[in-house]
Amino acid sequence: MYWRIVILLLMVSSSFFVKANSIQNNGNSLLKECGAFLHLLDKGAGNKDPYGAGICVGYVQGATDFNFVQAATKGEGNFCIPQEVAFGQKVRVLVKYLRDNPATLHEPQVLLVIKAFRESFPCQ
């Protein structure tokens, strides 16, 4: 399980080197990328930005996996998402957070994912 997470995080981070000149690593690009994912989820084929949708998936899954590892090794994570929450719902929560907090869109993508989930899924 640990190696799977490490490989996922490496894949996500390496994808930024491939497209480093064409995207920004902040909330503005994350909002666009997660919008592409939701378009794919809601409308199916015909997505104009499958790469962006994949970036969104990588950030959401990477932050969720990292939180799981942190909780398992340190006893607590940054957020506590119930198991029954679907992946699409996680992305919708993130997009809502980004739209509701435009003053934070200059911040790094991974930080915004953690902030969105911490606010929406706090640990009790």
mmCIF file of C-alpha atoms in Angstrom:
data_model
loop_
_atom_site.group_PDB
_atom_site.id
_atom_site.type_symbol
_atom_site.label_atom_id
_atom_site.label_comp_id
_atom_site.label_asym_id
_atom_site.label_seq_id
_atom_site.Cartn_x
_atom_site.Cartn_y
_atom_site.Cartn_z
ATOM 1 C CA MET A 1 0.000 0.000 0.000
ATOM 2 C CA TYR A 2 2.796 2.429 0.919
ATOM 3 C CA TRP A 3 4.584 1.963 -2.408
ATOM 4 C CA ARG A 4 1.346 2.479 -4.300
ATOM 5 C CA ILE A 5 0.932 5.878 -2.654
ATOM 6 C CA VAL A 6 4.549 6.837 -3.304
ATOM 7 C CA ILE A 7 4.228 5.873 -6.964
ATOM 8 C CA LEU A 8 0.967 7.829 -7.279
ATOM 9 C CA LEU A 9 2.535 10.929 -5.757
ATOM 10 C CA LEU A 10 5.563 10.615 -8.041
ATOM 11 C CA MET A 11 3.319 10.269 -11.086
ATOM 12 C CA VAL A 12 1.321 13.334 -10.121
ATOM 13 C CA SER A 13 4.385 15.414 -9.395
ATOM 14 C CA SER A 14 6.175 14.322 -12.566
ATOM 15 C CA SER A 15 3.202 15.305 -14.682
ATOM 16 C CA PHE A 16 3.842 18.916 -13.723
ATOM 17 C CA PHE A 17 7.304 18.831 -15.272
ATOM 18 C CA VAL A 18 5.784 17.691 -18.548
ATOM 19 C CA LYS A 19 3.380 20.586 -18.719
ATOM 20 C CA ALA A 20 5.185 23.111 -16.501
ATOM 21 C CA ASN A 21 5.106 25.903 -19.065
ATOM 22 C CA SER A 22 1.405 25.606 -19.821
ATOM 23 C CA ILE A 23 -0.180 25.431 -16.350
ATOM 24 C CA GLN A 24 0.071 27.249 -13.083
ATOM 25 C CA ASN A 25 0.343 25.324 -9.863
ATOM 26 C CA ASN A 26 -2.377 27.228 -8.037
ATOM 27 C CA GLY A 27 -6.091 27.289 -7.337
ATOM 28 C CA ASN A 28 -6.949 28.982 -10.617
ATOM 29 C CA SER A 29 -5.684 26.018 -12.614
ATOM 30 C CA LEU A 30 -7.106 23.523 -10.100
ATOM 31 C CA LEU A 31 -10.573 25.052 -10.499
ATOM 32 C CA LYS A 32 -10.308 24.658 -14.272
ATOM 33 C CA GLU A 33 -8.941 21.107 -14.022
ATOM 34 C CA CYS A 34 -11.595 19.947 -11.574
ATOM 35 C CA GLY A 35 -14.241 21.605 -13.745
ATOM 36 C CA ALA A 36 -12.977 19.407 -16.590
ATOM 37 C CA PHE A 37 -13.293 16.339 -14.345
ATOM 38 C CA LEU A 38 -16.872 17.213 -13.367
ATOM 39 C CA HIS A 39 -17.753 17.795 -17.020
ATOM 40 C CA LEU A 40 -16.422 14.336 -17.816
ATOM 41 C CA LEU A 41 -18.284 12.842 -14.857
ATOM 42 C CA ASP A 42 -21.596 14.533 -15.693
ATOM 43 C CA LYS A 43 -21.541 14.536 -19.493
ATOM 44 C CA GLY A 44 -19.306 11.582 -20.339
ATOM 45 C CA ALA A 45 -17.244 11.565 -23.508
ATOM 46 C CA GLY A 46 -16.413 14.745 -25.308
ATOM 47 C CA ASN A 47 -14.333 16.303 -22.553
ATOM 48 C CA LYS A 48 -12.104 18.987 -24.008
ATOM 49 C CA ASP A 49 -9.425 18.630 -21.316
ATOM 50 C CA PRO A 50 -8.882 15.008 -20.220
ATOM 51 C CA TYR A 51 -5.355 15.897 -19.069
ATOM 52 C CA GLY A 52 -6.742 18.573 -16.714
ATOM 53 C CA ALA A 53 -9.321 16.122 -15.394
ATOM 54 C CA GLY A 54 -6.476 13.714 -14.637
ATOM 55 C CA ILE A 55 -4.554 16.410 -12.757
ATOM 56 C CA CYS A 56 -7.617 17.002 -10.578
ATOM 57 C CA VAL A 57 -7.962 13.277 -9.898
ATOM 58 C CA GLY A 58 -4.288 13.108 -8.963
ATOM 59 C CA TYR A 59 -4.486 15.964 -6.480
ATOM 60 C CA VAL A 60 -7.687 14.779 -4.817
ATOM 61 C CA GLN A 61 -6.558 11.150 -4.581
ATOM 62 C CA GLY A 62 -3.015 12.108 -3.607
ATOM 63 C CA ALA A 63 -4.182 14.372 -0.777
ATOM 64 C CA THR A 64 -6.647 11.716 0.407
ATOM 65 C CA ASP A 65 -3.970 8.996 0.354
ATOM 66 C CA PHE A 66 -1.431 11.227 2.100
ATOM 67 C CA ASN A 67 -3.999 12.040 4.788
ATOM 68 C CA PHE A 68 -4.618 8.314 5.278
ATOM 69 C CA VAL A 69 -0.888 7.632 5.692
ATOM 70 C CA GLN A 70 -0.531 10.564 8.085
ATOM 71 C CA ALA A 71 -3.454 9.324 10.174
ATOM 72 C CA ALA A 72 -2.053 5.780 10.223
ATOM 73 C CA THR A 73 1.470 6.821 11.204
ATOM 74 C CA LYS A 74 0.869 9.865 13.408
ATOM 75 C CA GLY A 75 -2.531 9.040 14.838
ATOM 76 C CA GLU A 76 -4.437 11.877 13.180
ATOM 77 C CA GLY A 77 -4.957 13.339 9.750
ATOM 78 C CA ASN A 78 -5.863 16.797 8.524
ATOM 79 C CA PHE A 79 -9.421 15.755 7.682
ATOM 80 C CA CYS A 80 -11.762 12.789 8.108
ATOM 81 C CA ILE A 81 -13.763 11.945 4.999
ATOM 82 C CA PRO A 82 -16.472 9.336 5.661
ATOM 83 C CA GLN A 83 -15.992 6.140 3.640
ATOM 84 C CA GLU A 84 -19.364 6.511 1.935
ATOM 85 C CA VAL A 85 -18.349 9.807 0.261
ATOM 86 C CA ALA A 86 -17.936 9.159 -3.461
ATOM 87 C CA PHE A 87 -14.955 10.507 -5.380
ATOM 88 C CA GLY A 88 -17.156 12.836 -7.418
ATOM 89 C CA GLN A 89 -18.519 14.321 -4.220
ATOM 90 C CA LYS A 90 -14.975 15.045 -3.029
ATOM 91 C CA VAL A 91 -14.295 16.947 -6.254
ATOM 92 C CA ARG A 92 -17.572 18.886 -5.931
ATOM 93 C CA VAL A 93 -16.625 19.854 -2.360
ATOM 94 C CA LEU A 94 -13.259 21.071 -3.616
ATOM 95 C CA VAL A 95 -14.775 23.084 -6.475
ATOM 96 C CA LYS A 96 -17.304 24.677 -4.114
ATOM 97 C CA TYR A 97 -14.511 25.641 -1.723
ATOM 98 C CA LEU A 98 -12.490 27.195 -4.548
ATOM 99 C CA ARG A 99 -15.487 29.167 -5.826
ATOM 100 C CA ASP A 100 -16.438 30.317 -2.319
ATOM 101 C CA ASN A 101 -12.866 31.425 -1.515
ATOM 102 C CA PRO A 102 -11.523 33.272 -4.572
ATOM 103 C CA ALA A 103 -8.987 35.173 -2.460
ATOM 104 C CA THR A 104 -7.096 31.896 -1.950
ATOM 105 C CA LEU A 105 -6.771 30.894 -5.613
ATOM 106 C CA HIS A 106 -3.140 32.043 -5.738
ATOM 107 C CA GLU A 107 -2.203 29.380 -3.170
ATOM 108 C CA PRO A 108 -0.670 25.993 -4.120
ATOM 109 C CA GLN A 109 -3.090 23.343 -5.340
ATOM 110 C CA VAL A 110 -2.315 20.709 -2.724
ATOM 111 C CA LEU A 111 -2.757 23.226 0.104
ATOM 112 C CA LEU A 112 -6.182 24.185 -1.239
ATOM 113 C CA VAL A 113 -7.293 20.544 -1.434
ATOM 114 C CA ILE A 114 -6.312 20.045 2.201
ATOM 115 C CA LYS A 115 -8.032 23.284 3.282
ATOM 116 C CA ALA A 116 -11.232 22.350 1.423
ATOM 117 C CA PHE A 117 -11.390 18.888 2.958
ATOM 118 C CA ARG A 118 -10.430 20.125 6.424
ATOM 119 C CA GLU A 119 -13.291 22.623 6.325
ATOM 120 C CA SER A 120 -15.857 20.200 4.888
ATOM 121 C CA PHE A 121 -14.775 17.004 6.635
ATOM 122 C CA PRO A 122 -13.297 17.971 10.016
ATOM 123 C CA CYS A 123 -12.220 15.229 12.384
ATOM 124 C CA GLN A 124 -14.446 14.954 15.435
#
